[in-house]
XYZ file of C-alpha atoms in Angstrom:
403
model
C 99.735 -50.864 -88.805
C 98.017 -47.859 -86.801
C 95.647 -48.894 -84.165
C 91.803 -47.621 -85.355
C 90.095 -45.313 -83.107
C 87.672 -46.790 -80.314
C 84.324 -46.152 -80.346
C 82.630 -43.955 -77.486
C 79.188 -41.950 -76.837
C 80.142 -38.259 -77.252
C 77.988 -35.914 -75.142
C 75.024 -34.031 -76.380
C 76.866 -30.653 -76.067
C 78.369 -31.678 -79.308
C 75.605 -34.126 -81.428
C 72.775 -31.475 -80.435
C 74.454 -28.588 -82.192
C 75.598 -30.306 -84.867
C 72.216 -32.466 -86.387
C 70.648 -28.838 -85.577
C 73.163 -27.515 -88.745
C 71.651 -30.637 -90.509
C 68.846 -30.320 -90.577
C 68.804 -26.067 -90.972
C 70.347 -26.997 -94.350
C 67.451 -29.249 -94.856
C 64.905 -26.040 -93.683
C 66.458 -23.795 -96.421
C 65.443 -26.685 -99.611
C 61.663 -26.750 -97.069
C 61.557 -23.028 -96.509
C 62.448 -21.902 -99.709
C 59.500 -24.829 -100.981
C 57.030 -22.522 -98.947
C 58.095 -19.070 -99.393
C 59.950 -18.689 -96.564
C 64.149 -19.373 -96.203
C 63.969 -18.257 -92.639
C 61.358 -19.867 -90.815
C 62.328 -23.044 -92.792
C 66.137 -22.850 -91.262
C 64.750 -22.284 -87.772
C 62.203 -24.726 -88.144
C 64.394 -27.051 -89.838
C 67.358 -26.924 -87.239
C 65.246 -26.917 -83.733
C 62.798 -30.174 -85.172
C 66.342 -32.115 -85.588
C 67.933 -31.364 -82.435
C 64.829 -32.155 -80.238
C 63.702 -35.360 -82.190
C 67.541 -35.884 -81.277
C 66.763 -35.050 -77.563
C 63.954 -37.356 -77.501
C 66.022 -40.581 -79.169
C 68.729 -39.651 -77.023
C 67.168 -38.874 -73.151
C 63.754 -40.421 -73.583
C 63.383 -42.894 -75.708
C 66.793 -44.484 -75.317
C 65.727 -47.807 -78.571
C 68.104 -46.643 -81.552
C 65.669 -49.654 -83.226
C 62.440 -47.916 -82.514
C 63.300 -44.685 -82.775
C 64.437 -45.054 -86.708
C 61.707 -46.925 -87.385
C 59.121 -44.130 -85.781
C 61.672 -41.059 -87.676
C 61.883 -42.921 -90.690
C 58.151 -43.639 -91.433
C 57.169 -40.657 -89.874
C 58.835 -37.833 -92.267
C 57.635 -40.489 -94.760
C 53.453 -39.764 -93.788
C 54.124 -35.858 -93.142
C 55.987 -36.117 -96.469
C 53.227 -37.411 -97.948
C 50.662 -35.989 -96.173
C 52.069 -32.303 -97.549
C 52.767 -32.970 -100.925
C 51.872 -36.289 -102.268
C 53.522 -39.864 -102.956
C 56.636 -37.926 -104.315
C 56.719 -36.002 -100.437
C 56.897 -39.508 -98.987
C 58.898 -40.861 -101.327
C 61.928 -37.590 -100.204
C 60.138 -38.208 -96.159
C 61.810 -41.512 -96.295
C 65.177 -40.428 -97.531
C 65.711 -37.763 -94.798
C 64.350 -39.286 -92.239
C 66.572 -41.768 -92.640
C 69.559 -40.283 -93.181
C 68.740 -37.702 -90.258
C 68.494 -40.608 -87.940
C 71.849 -42.132 -88.970
C 73.518 -39.271 -89.225
C 72.170 -37.984 -85.294
C 73.045 -42.543 -83.678
C 76.686 -41.584 -86.073
C 77.655 -39.304 -84.409
C 75.804 -39.895 -80.795
C 77.252 -43.446 -80.650
C 80.895 -41.878 -81.587
C 80.709 -44.185 -85.029
C 82.278 -41.125 -87.112
C 86.470 -42.125 -85.368
C 85.553 -46.056 -86.943
C 87.747 -46.283 -89.958
C 90.104 -43.006 -88.048
C 93.420 -43.304 -86.667
C 93.294 -43.134 -82.835
C 95.695 -39.898 -82.576
C 94.088 -38.066 -84.649
C 93.000 -35.077 -82.672
C 89.025 -33.655 -82.525
C 89.987 -30.843 -84.599
C 92.187 -33.621 -87.840
C 88.495 -35.336 -87.741
C 86.489 -32.443 -87.897
C 88.882 -30.576 -90.793
C 88.797 -34.601 -92.197
C 84.569 -34.194 -92.422
C 84.886 -31.023 -93.231
C 86.522 -31.105 -96.395
C 84.530 -33.807 -97.362
C 81.106 -32.198 -96.633
C 82.696 -29.195 -98.788
C 83.066 -32.001 -101.875
C 79.504 -33.027 -101.272
C 78.143 -29.776 -101.383
C 79.911 -29.112 -104.573
C 79.003 -32.414 -106.061
C 74.935 -31.798 -104.595
C 75.227 -28.509 -106.795
C 76.594 -29.264 -109.667
C 74.623 -32.992 -110.080
C 71.257 -30.991 -108.646
C 70.512 -30.002 -112.741
C 71.141 -33.171 -113.911
C 68.497 -34.416 -111.666
C 65.552 -31.667 -112.592
C 66.400 -32.520 -116.660
C 65.998 -36.013 -116.839
C 62.531 -36.503 -115.203
C 61.270 -33.604 -116.993
C 62.003 -34.748 -120.119
C 59.290 -37.742 -119.671
C 56.486 -34.914 -119.274
C 54.025 -35.879 -120.846
C 53.099 -31.855 -121.032
C 54.717 -29.622 -122.707
C 55.807 -27.852 -119.811
C 59.248 -27.031 -118.409
C 58.122 -27.623 -115.282
C 57.081 -30.546 -113.245
C 52.901 -30.938 -113.263
C 50.334 -32.487 -110.172
C 50.292 -35.887 -112.210
C 54.126 -36.029 -112.079
C 54.333 -34.525 -108.852
C 51.791 -37.724 -107.715
C 53.234 -39.861 -110.205
C 50.173 -40.693 -111.995
C 51.240 -42.211 -115.499
C 49.587 -40.359 -116.938
C 51.902 -37.542 -115.690
C 54.427 -39.299 -118.023
C 55.180 -39.504 -122.096
C 58.215 -40.955 -124.661
C 56.449 -37.545 -126.571
C 59.549 -35.549 -126.602
C 61.795 -38.663 -127.488
C 60.128 -39.554 -130.204
C 59.338 -35.862 -131.337
C 63.414 -35.756 -131.326
C 63.475 -39.050 -132.757
C 60.880 -37.583 -135.656
C 61.320 -34.377 -136.096
C 63.675 -33.817 -139.673
C 65.817 -30.701 -138.098
C 66.372 -32.500 -134.492
C 67.536 -35.411 -137.236
C 69.580 -32.599 -139.167
C 71.086 -31.511 -136.471
C 72.327 -35.109 -135.115
C 73.672 -36.319 -138.222
C 75.364 -32.963 -138.662
C 77.055 -34.072 -135.176
C 77.924 -37.417 -135.594
C 79.552 -35.614 -138.953
C 81.933 -33.031 -137.469
C 82.609 -34.312 -133.451
C 84.200 -37.395 -134.875
C 86.377 -36.597 -137.684
C 87.237 -33.389 -135.054
C 88.417 -36.056 -132.763
C 90.707 -37.966 -135.276
C 92.082 -34.562 -135.877
C 92.922 -33.337 -132.688
C 94.410 -36.763 -131.697
C 96.751 -37.426 -134.449
C 98.113 -33.713 -133.650
C 97.467 -33.878 -130.417
C 100.069 -36.760 -129.559
C 102.098 -35.985 -131.917
C 102.595 -32.374 -130.154
C 103.028 -34.450 -126.910
C 105.563 -36.288 -127.339
C 107.431 -34.089 -129.331
C 107.173 -31.177 -126.194
C 107.571 -34.538 -123.811
C 111.718 -34.479 -125.303
C 113.992 -33.027 -122.907
C 115.847 -31.031 -126.164
C 112.959 -29.813 -127.215
C 114.025 -25.751 -127.097
C 110.758 -23.667 -125.529
C 108.767 -26.399 -125.572
C 107.230 -24.479 -121.670
C 106.305 -22.072 -123.826
C 104.865 -23.828 -126.923
C 103.026 -26.265 -124.979
C 101.266 -22.787 -123.029
C 100.611 -21.864 -127.150
C 98.836 -24.634 -127.402
C 96.693 -25.498 -124.706
C 95.717 -21.854 -124.716
C 91.960 -22.572 -126.574
C 91.635 -23.905 -123.281
C 92.912 -20.981 -120.816
C 90.989 -18.050 -123.334
C 87.120 -17.719 -123.337
C 85.585 -19.281 -125.560
C 83.771 -15.636 -127.045
C 87.325 -14.556 -128.054
C 88.609 -17.647 -129.593
C 84.986 -18.106 -131.460
C 85.841 -14.567 -132.802
C 88.920 -14.775 -134.140
C 88.500 -17.622 -135.636
C 85.263 -16.424 -137.794
C 87.896 -13.848 -139.492
C 90.836 -16.974 -139.874
C 88.766 -18.781 -142.045
C 86.478 -16.507 -143.732
C 89.625 -16.001 -145.555
C 90.472 -19.490 -145.660
C 86.713 -20.669 -146.302
C 86.733 -17.580 -149.440
C 90.492 -18.924 -150.437
C 88.535 -22.848 -151.238
C 85.823 -21.786 -152.700
C 87.064 -19.006 -154.983
C 90.614 -19.950 -155.747
C 90.372 -24.158 -155.494
C 86.435 -23.774 -156.903
C 85.331 -25.929 -153.723
C 81.461 -27.000 -152.924
C 80.493 -24.099 -150.105
C 78.310 -26.676 -148.157
C 81.859 -28.804 -147.885
C 84.069 -25.665 -147.002
C 81.467 -25.070 -144.412
C 81.941 -28.040 -143.124
C 85.580 -27.827 -143.338
C 85.961 -24.488 -141.220
C 83.527 -25.980 -139.055
C 85.958 -29.714 -138.572
C 89.166 -27.548 -138.421
C 88.043 -25.337 -135.836
C 86.669 -28.125 -133.041
C 89.857 -29.702 -133.544
C 91.401 -26.561 -131.886
C 89.493 -26.647 -129.500
C 89.841 -30.629 -129.145
C 93.817 -29.663 -128.826
C 94.637 -28.971 -125.593
C 92.428 -32.072 -123.631
C 94.780 -35.064 -125.840
C 97.889 -32.943 -124.893
C 97.327 -33.019 -121.996
C 96.463 -36.507 -121.352
C 99.027 -37.738 -123.001
C 101.382 -35.893 -121.903
C 100.304 -37.322 -118.255
C 101.640 -40.355 -119.523
C 104.266 -40.112 -121.023
C 105.603 -38.916 -117.465
C 106.228 -42.933 -116.486
C 106.758 -43.803 -119.815
C 110.329 -45.416 -119.447
C 112.546 -43.439 -121.850
C 115.091 -47.097 -122.647
C 112.084 -49.100 -123.798
C 112.566 -46.915 -127.718
C 116.329 -46.913 -126.804
C 116.020 -50.336 -126.658
C 114.439 -50.497 -129.886
C 115.977 -48.513 -131.779
C 119.433 -50.628 -130.851
C 118.015 -53.710 -132.300
C 117.135 -52.152 -135.727
C 114.003 -50.909 -135.320
C 113.003 -47.453 -137.019
C 111.574 -44.010 -135.514
C 107.692 -45.119 -136.709
C 107.861 -49.089 -136.460
C 108.948 -48.379 -132.521
C 106.059 -45.473 -131.779
C 103.330 -48.314 -132.622
C 104.906 -51.469 -131.245
C 106.391 -49.702 -128.916
C 105.218 -46.666 -127.331
C 101.813 -45.783 -128.895
C 100.815 -49.660 -126.239
C 101.270 -47.638 -123.168
C 100.367 -44.743 -123.792
C 97.122 -45.517 -125.516
C 95.135 -44.492 -122.426
C 95.814 -41.237 -122.297
C 95.467 -41.020 -126.617
C 91.694 -42.197 -125.892
C 90.973 -40.468 -123.003
C 92.135 -37.219 -124.607
C 89.998 -38.338 -127.579
C 86.945 -38.917 -125.571
C 87.338 -35.554 -124.302
C 87.469 -34.170 -127.859
C 84.712 -36.231 -129.032
C 82.279 -34.262 -126.319
C 84.307 -30.996 -126.511
C 82.986 -30.574 -130.053
C 80.309 -32.490 -129.735
C 78.422 -29.777 -127.176
C 80.184 -27.017 -128.552
C 78.036 -24.519 -130.253
C 79.423 -21.075 -129.632
C 82.292 -21.832 -132.021
C 79.688 -23.164 -135.014
C 77.615 -19.921 -134.679
C 79.884 -17.760 -135.377
C 82.014 -19.920 -138.042
C 79.264 -22.813 -139.742
C 76.260 -21.454 -141.732
C 72.862 -23.029 -141.605
C 73.330 -26.543 -143.305
C 76.506 -26.934 -140.056
C 74.206 -26.493 -137.564
C 74.299 -28.897 -134.827
C 72.287 -30.617 -131.959
C 73.986 -27.762 -129.849
C 73.137 -24.992 -132.076
C 69.601 -26.628 -132.745
C 68.980 -26.671 -128.747
C 70.249 -23.014 -128.235
C 67.620 -22.245 -131.634
C 64.743 -23.685 -129.600
C 65.498 -21.699 -126.370
C 66.357 -18.808 -128.240
C 63.330 -19.050 -130.848
C 60.285 -21.472 -129.618
C 60.377 -23.207 -125.727
C 60.415 -26.672 -127.244
C 60.241 -29.198 -124.375
C 61.833 -31.943 -126.821
C 65.140 -30.005 -125.465
C 64.825 -32.187 -122.119
C 65.110 -35.116 -123.897
C 67.764 -34.182 -126.353
C 69.414 -32.952 -123.067
C 68.917 -36.073 -121.645
C 70.555 -38.328 -124.072
C 73.586 -36.624 -123.954
C 74.012 -36.302 -120.228
C 73.764 -40.224 -121.276
C 76.646 -40.057 -123.396
C 78.348 -37.849 -121.014
C 77.829 -40.275 -118.314
C 79.439 -42.756 -120.808
C 82.112 -41.980 -122.505
C 83.895 -40.473 -118.490
C 82.759 -43.640 -117.644
C 84.973 -44.834 -120.151
C 87.960 -42.533 -119.635
C 87.601 -43.618 -115.497
C 88.693 -47.252 -116.837
C 90.833 -46.282 -119.155
C 92.375 -43.701 -116.357
C 92.603 -47.402 -114.192
C 93.825 -49.384 -116.871
C 97.255 -46.708 -117.258
C 97.512 -46.772 -113.800
C 98.123 -50.523 -113.667
C 99.955 -50.815 -117.104
C 102.371 -48.147 -114.828
C 102.535 -50.656 -111.786
C 100.824 -47.229 -110.083
C 98.361 -49.542 -108.317
C 97.354 -52.802 -107.919
C 95.847 -55.490 -110.677
């Protein structure tokens, strides 16, 4: 086993520029909030570098420096922006004092291998910084929407009461409007009808397609695979336009020739369109699960007299079930959140929740959208958590990770 690197103090020539860069990044946000990004960058870099020099060269007491930095940032944040600013100041003070001594004491090499060069260490942490920046970029809009959904006023901005953490500034009125408003409830019920049915169709067809395409003797399977997953690649507006003309002809046939109810035909068109969008996710996840599947199991079942259907449900399905469920969850999320295709294919009777949200943004600025968005985020997080748990279970079953 390779030895870990012993930690040692690093020179200020390395520490000060690094902490100054971190201060400059934080200064971007502070400066943007006060109308001068450049001033924020310069001020943030100078402030953090100066504090690091004082703590290391003058104070020389990490514990005392930690408390001074955390409380100092918290007080400054409170004076500038009230209680919310105080909380952000405390968090910022904790991060910067941790970062300063993490660099100065060489703790960043504590869990790294001893033979890594400084350049390799730099790229090691640069990769993590880039991943963290991408994560922050993706998650920040969600973090903004969640508290705004509890706004007591009909605004899309943080009110002074919210920023001061005044209980009067928060309310559940937008959630009550969602659960009591007939338009929102009708669209929610439509989504709950369309998404599960589309998911069942996607899972059924996608699983069969993945199993068939996993057979090496199937001719042109790469071309077929490319065609089947094309809805993920082709711009959605193009797919929606094609589906509009295709399902219009089907709708006229079902209504005129077969005499079906117009409203029922509308649901059929939307369900089939959403199923087309969900099938690629099922194919990809099930195909990935089949990569480690032992074909000798199905051959053994056939030698024991089991038919293809019995072999599939008793042998193959239990082993690929995590991939099937994962694909189904992705297909469900795709159908539940989709708005472009349903605008082209559906009618007012099939108005789904995303369609209602789009209408609320275009025709009237309804803060209820924030509450709905929060509910959708919670549902998505729950489903994606389920996907991750199933992925880990699949790895354990295939022996790719310890139990």
